[in-house]
GROMACS .gro file of C-alpha atoms in nm:
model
  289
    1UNK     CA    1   1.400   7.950   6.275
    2UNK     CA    2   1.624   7.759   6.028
    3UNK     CA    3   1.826   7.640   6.305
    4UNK     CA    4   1.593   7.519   6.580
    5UNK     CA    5   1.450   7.278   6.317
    6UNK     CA    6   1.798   7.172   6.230
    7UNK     CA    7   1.812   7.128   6.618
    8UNK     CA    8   1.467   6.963   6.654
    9UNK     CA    9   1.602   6.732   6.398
   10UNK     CA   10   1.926   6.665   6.582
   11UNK     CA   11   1.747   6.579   6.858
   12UNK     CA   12   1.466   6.298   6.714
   13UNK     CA   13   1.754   6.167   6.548
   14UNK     CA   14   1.982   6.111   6.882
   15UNK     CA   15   1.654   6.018   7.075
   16UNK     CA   16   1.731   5.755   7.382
   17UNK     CA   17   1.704   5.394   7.292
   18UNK     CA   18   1.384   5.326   7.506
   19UNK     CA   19   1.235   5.012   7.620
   20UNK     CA   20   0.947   5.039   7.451
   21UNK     CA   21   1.169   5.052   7.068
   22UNK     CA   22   1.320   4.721   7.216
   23UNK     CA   23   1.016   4.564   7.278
   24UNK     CA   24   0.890   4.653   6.919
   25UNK     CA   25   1.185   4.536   6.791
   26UNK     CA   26   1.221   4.180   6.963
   27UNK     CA   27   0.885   4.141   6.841
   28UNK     CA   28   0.887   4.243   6.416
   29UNK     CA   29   1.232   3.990   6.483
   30UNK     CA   30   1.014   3.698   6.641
   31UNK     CA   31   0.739   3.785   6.348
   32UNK     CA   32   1.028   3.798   6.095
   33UNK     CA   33   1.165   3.460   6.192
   34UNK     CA   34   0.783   3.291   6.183
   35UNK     CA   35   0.666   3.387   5.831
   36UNK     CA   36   1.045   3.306   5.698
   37UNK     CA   37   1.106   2.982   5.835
   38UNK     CA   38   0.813   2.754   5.686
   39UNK     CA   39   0.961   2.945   5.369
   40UNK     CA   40   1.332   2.877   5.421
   41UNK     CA   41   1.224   2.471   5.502
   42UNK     CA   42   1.064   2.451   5.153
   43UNK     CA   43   1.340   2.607   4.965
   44UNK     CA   44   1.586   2.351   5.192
   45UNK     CA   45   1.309   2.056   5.195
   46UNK     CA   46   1.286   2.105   4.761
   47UNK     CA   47   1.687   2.050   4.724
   48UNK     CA   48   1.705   1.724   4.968
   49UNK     CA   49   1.738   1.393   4.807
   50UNK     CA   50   1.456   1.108   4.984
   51UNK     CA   51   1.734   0.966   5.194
   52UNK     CA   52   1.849   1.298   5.359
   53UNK     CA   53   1.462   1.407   5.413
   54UNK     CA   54   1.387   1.106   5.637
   55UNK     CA   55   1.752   1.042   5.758
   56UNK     CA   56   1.864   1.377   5.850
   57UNK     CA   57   1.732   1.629   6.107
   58UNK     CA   58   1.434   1.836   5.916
   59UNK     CA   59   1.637   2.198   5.954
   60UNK     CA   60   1.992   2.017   5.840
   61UNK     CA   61   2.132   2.110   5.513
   62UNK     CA   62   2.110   1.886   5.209
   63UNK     CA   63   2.454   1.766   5.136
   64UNK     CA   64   2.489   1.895   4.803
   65UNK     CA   65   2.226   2.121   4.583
   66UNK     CA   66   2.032   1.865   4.442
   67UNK     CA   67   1.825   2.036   4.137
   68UNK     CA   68   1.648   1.687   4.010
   69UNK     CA   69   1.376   1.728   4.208
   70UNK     CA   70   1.275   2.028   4.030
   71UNK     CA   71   1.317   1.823   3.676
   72UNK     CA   72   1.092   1.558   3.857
   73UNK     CA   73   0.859   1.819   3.906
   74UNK     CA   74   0.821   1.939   3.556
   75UNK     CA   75   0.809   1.604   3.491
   76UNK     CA   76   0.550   1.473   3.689
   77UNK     CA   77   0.287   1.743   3.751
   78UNK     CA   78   0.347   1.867   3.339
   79UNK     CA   79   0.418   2.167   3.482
   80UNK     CA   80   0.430   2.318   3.113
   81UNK     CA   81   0.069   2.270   3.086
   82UNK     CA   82  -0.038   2.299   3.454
   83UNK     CA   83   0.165   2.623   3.509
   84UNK     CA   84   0.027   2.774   3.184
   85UNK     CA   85  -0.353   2.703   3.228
   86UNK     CA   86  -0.304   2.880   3.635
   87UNK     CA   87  -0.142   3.181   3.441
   88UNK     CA   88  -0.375   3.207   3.203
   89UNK     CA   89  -0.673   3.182   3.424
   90UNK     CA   90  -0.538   3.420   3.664
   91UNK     CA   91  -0.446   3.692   3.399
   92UNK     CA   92  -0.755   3.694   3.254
   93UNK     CA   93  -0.938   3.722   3.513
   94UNK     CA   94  -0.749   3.992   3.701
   95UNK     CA   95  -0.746   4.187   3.446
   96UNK     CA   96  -1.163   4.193   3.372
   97UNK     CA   97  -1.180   4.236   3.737
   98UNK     CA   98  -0.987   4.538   3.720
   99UNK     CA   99  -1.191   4.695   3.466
  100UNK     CA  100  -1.518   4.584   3.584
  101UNK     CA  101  -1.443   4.689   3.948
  102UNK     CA  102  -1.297   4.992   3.861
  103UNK     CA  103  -1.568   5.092   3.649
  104UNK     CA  104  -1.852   4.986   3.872
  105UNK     CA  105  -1.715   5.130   4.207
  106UNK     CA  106  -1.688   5.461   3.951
  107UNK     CA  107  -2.044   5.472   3.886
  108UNK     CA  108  -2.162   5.378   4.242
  109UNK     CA  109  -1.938   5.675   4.381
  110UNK     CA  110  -2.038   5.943   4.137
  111UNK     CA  111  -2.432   5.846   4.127
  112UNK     CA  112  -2.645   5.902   4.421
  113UNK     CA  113  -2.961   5.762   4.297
  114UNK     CA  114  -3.055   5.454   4.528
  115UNK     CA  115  -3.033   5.203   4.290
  116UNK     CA  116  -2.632   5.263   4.351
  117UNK     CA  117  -2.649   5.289   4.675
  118UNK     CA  118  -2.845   4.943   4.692
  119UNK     CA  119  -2.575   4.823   4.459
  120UNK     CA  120  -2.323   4.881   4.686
  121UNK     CA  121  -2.495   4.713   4.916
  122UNK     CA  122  -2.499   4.458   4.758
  123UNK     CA  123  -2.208   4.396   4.642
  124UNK     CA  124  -2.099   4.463   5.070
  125UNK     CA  125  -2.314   4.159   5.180
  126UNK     CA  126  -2.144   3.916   4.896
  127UNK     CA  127  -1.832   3.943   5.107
  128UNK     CA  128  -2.036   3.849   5.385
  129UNK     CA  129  -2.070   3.509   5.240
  130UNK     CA  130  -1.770   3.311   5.125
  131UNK     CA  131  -1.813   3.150   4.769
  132UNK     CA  132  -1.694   2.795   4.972
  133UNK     CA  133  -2.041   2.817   5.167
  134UNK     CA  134  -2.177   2.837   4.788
  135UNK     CA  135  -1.991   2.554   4.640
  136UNK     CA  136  -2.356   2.351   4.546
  137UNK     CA  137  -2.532   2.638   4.416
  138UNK     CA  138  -2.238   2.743   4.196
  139UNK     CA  139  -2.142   2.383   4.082
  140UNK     CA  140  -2.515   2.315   3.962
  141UNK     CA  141  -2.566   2.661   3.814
  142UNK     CA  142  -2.186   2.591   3.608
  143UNK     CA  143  -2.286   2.255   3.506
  144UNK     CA  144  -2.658   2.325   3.378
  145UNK     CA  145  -2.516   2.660   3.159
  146UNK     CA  146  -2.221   2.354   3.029
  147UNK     CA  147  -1.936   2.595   3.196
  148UNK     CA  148  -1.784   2.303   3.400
  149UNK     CA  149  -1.446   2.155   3.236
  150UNK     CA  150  -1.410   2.474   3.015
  151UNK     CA  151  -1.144   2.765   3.033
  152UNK     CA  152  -1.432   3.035   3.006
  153UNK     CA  153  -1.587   2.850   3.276
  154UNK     CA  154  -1.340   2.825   3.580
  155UNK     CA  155  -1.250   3.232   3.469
  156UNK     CA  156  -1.612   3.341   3.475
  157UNK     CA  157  -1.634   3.162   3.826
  158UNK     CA  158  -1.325   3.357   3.955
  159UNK     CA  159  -1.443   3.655   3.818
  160UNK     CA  160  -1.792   3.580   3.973
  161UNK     CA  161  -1.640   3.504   4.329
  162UNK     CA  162  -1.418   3.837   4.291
  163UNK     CA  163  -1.588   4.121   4.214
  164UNK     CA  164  -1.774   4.207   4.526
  165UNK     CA  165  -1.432   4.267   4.717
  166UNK     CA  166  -1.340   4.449   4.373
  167UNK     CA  167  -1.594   4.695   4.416
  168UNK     CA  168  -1.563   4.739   4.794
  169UNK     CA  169  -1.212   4.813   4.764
  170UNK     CA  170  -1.243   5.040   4.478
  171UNK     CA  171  -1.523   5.242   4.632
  172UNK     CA  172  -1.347   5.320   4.881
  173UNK     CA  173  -1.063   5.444   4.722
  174UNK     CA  174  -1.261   5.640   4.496
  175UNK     CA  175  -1.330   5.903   4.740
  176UNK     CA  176  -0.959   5.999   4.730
  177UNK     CA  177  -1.039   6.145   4.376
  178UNK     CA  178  -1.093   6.467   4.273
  179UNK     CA  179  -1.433   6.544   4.178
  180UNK     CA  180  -1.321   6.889   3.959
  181UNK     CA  181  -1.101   6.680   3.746
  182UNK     CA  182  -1.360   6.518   3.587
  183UNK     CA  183  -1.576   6.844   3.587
  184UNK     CA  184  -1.314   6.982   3.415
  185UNK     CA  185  -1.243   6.644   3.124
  186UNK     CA  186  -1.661   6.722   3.064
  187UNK     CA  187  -1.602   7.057   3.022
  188UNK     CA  188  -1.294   7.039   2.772
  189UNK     CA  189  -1.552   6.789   2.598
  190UNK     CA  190  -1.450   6.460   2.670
  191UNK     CA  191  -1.700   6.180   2.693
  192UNK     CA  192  -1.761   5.989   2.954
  193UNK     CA  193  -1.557   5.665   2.862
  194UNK     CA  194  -1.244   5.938   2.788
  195UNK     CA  195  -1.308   6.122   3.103
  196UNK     CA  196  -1.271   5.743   3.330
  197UNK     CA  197  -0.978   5.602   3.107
  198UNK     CA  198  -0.803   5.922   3.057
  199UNK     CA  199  -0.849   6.112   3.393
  200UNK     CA  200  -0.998   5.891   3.655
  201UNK     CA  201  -0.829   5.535   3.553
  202UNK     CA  202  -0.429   5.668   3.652
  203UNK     CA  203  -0.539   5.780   3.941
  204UNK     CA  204  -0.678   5.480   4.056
  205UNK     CA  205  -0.310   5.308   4.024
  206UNK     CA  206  -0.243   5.246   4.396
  207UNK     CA  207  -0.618   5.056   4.429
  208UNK     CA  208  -0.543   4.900   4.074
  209UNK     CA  209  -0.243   4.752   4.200
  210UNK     CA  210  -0.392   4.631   4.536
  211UNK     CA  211  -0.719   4.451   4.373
  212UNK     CA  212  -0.464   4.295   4.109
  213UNK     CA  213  -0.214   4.146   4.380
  214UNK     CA  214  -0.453   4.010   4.610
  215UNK     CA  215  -0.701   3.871   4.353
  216UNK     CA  216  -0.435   3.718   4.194
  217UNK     CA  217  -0.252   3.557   4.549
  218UNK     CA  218  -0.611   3.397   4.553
  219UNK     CA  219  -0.671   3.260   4.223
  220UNK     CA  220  -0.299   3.121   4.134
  221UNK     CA  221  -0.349   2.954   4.500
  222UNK     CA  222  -0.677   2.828   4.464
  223UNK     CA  223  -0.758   2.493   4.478
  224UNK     CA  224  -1.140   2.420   4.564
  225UNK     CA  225  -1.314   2.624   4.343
  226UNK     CA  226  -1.030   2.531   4.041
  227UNK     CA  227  -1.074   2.135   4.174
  228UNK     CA  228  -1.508   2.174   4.194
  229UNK     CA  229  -1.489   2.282   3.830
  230UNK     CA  230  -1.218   2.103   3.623
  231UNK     CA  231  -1.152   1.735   3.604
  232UNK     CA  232  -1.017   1.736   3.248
  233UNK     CA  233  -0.611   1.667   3.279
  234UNK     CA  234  -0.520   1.917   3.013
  235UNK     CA  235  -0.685   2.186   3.228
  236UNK     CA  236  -0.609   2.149   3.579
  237UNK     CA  237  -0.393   2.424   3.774
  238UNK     CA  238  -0.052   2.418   3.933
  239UNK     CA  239  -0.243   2.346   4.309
  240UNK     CA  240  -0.452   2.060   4.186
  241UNK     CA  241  -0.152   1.883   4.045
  242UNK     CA  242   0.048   1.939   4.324
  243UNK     CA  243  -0.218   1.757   4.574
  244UNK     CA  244  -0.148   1.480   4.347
  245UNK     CA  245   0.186   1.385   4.515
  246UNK     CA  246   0.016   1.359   4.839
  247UNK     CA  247  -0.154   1.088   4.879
  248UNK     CA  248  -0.240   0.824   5.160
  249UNK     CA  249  -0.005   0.551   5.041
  250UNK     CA  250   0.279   0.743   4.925
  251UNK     CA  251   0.389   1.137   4.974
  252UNK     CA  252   0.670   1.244   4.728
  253UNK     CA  253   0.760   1.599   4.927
  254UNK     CA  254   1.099   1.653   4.797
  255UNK     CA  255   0.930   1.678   4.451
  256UNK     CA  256   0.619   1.870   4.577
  257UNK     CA  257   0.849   2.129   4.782
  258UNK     CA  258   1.019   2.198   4.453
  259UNK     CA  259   0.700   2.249   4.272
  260UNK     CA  260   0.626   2.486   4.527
  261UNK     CA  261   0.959   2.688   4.529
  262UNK     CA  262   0.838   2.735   4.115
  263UNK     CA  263   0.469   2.818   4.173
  264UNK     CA  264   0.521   3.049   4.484
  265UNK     CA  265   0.795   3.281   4.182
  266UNK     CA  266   0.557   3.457   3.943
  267UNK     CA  267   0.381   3.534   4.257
  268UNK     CA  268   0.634   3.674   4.436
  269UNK     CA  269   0.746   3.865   4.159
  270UNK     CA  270   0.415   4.073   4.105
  271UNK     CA  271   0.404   4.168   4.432
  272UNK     CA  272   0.790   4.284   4.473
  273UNK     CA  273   0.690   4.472   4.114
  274UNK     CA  274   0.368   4.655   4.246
  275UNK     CA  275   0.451   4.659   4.628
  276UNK     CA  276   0.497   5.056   4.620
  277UNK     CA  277   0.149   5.070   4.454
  278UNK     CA  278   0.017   4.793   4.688
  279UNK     CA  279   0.106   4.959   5.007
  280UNK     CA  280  -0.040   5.309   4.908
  281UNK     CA  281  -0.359   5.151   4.805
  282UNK     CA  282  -0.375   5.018   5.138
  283UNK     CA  283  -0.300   5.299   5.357
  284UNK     CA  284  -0.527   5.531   5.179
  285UNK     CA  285  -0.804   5.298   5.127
  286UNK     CA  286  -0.807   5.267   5.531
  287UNK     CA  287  -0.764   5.619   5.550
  288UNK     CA  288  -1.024   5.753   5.313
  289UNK     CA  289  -1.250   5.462   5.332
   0.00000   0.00000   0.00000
């Protein structure tokens, strides 16, 4: 027995190159090249000087690496300030989305009463509608409660506009765990916040991770519902003050390619930290869900 597998083995690996692994291959090679090159431009766009950007052919290679433009862009956009207030807005508010979705989509899986199940609902149709559809609703509501121009404001609205993916995804995942593990925490006597932070919150990891990387690509990149809400300088994001260099007179994109190289890092980062995490969530999420 031991040696047919070692033979079936043999075999897939020694399989014919077919025309059909060529075809799959000339294509994740044209898809590689498309996502990479607006990237690669950037990174060679942010070390150009302003004569080589409008002298020189747009894929040519700056002379030298010119790293001023990224001083300009501290500079300029106060990226000190800017790139704090966009951290701290999307921490915070990844993180209470974690722990409110998490929680929630608990409590709608475990309960079958129909308020839950109306809940969920719920909570489905608000991805329906896309908070940009909602901008004058949301706007009046923030300025009549006094939340526009403050850092609880522009976080509550994130969190707002984020939690009924949050929920959807985490539902779905829930089903994935056990049921007797949590019969078993009650049993041993643990109470129902110990039982969900102690037994059910690790295994929610892989969903955890997923909710936390795409919530946070779309709050660090936001730049409607960030520009709706603050006008104050000392509060403005990384996106809004990067719009500022394009403008209809003058465009500075040597400057704003380098603050893009810096605000595209953190970012990139996260996900290359929880990408095993990310990837699980998603395949058993489609799976179970």
């Amino acid at each position: 027995m031991m040696k047919r597998r070692k033979n079936k083995e043999e075999n897939r690996d020694h399989q014919p190159y077919t025309k059909t692994t060529a075809i799959i291959q000339v294509i994740m090679t044209i898809a590689l090249v498309v996502f990479l090159a607006p990237i690669l431009i950037i990174i060679n766009y942010s070390f150009k000087t302003k004569k080589e950007l409008y002298l020189n052919s747009p894929l040519s290679l700056p002379e030298k690496l010119n790293f001023e433009n990224y001083v300009n862009a501290f500079k300029k956009l106060d990226l000190a300030t800017t790139f704090s207030n966009t951290f701290l807005y999307t921490a915070i508010s990844v993180v209470i989305l974690a722990l409110l979705c998490g929680t929630t989509a608990w409590a709608i899986a475990r309960c079958k009463k129909k308020f839950f199940k109306f809940a969920y609902i719920y909570f489905v149709i608000g991805i329906l509608i896309p908070y940009q559809a909602l901008f004058l609703p949301i706007y009046t509501i923030g300025y009549k409660l006094h939340l526009t121009n403050t850092r609880f404001g522009i976080i509550f609205m994130y969190v707002a506009t984020g939690v009924s993916f949050g929920v959807f995804l985490m539902t779905s995942f829930m089903s994935t765990v056990p049921l007797e593990l949590e019969e078993a925490a009650r049993i041993d006597g643990c109470s129902v916040f110990r039982t969900y932070f102690s037994v059910v919150l690790p295994l929610l990891k892989p969903a955890m991770a997923t909710l936390i990387i795409m919530q946070a690509f779309q709050i660090w990149n936001d730049y409607l519902l960030a520009s709706l809400y603050v006008s104050k300088k000392e509060l403005k994001t990384l996106t809004v003050a990067i719009q500022s260099l394009f403008s209809a007179q003058s465009s500075d994109y040597t400057t704003a390619m380098a603050a893009i190289v810096i605000s595209v890092l953190p970012i990139a980062i996260l996900f290359l930290s929880l990408q095993k995490y990310f990837i699980k969530g998603m395949t058993v999420g489609a799976v179970k869900g």
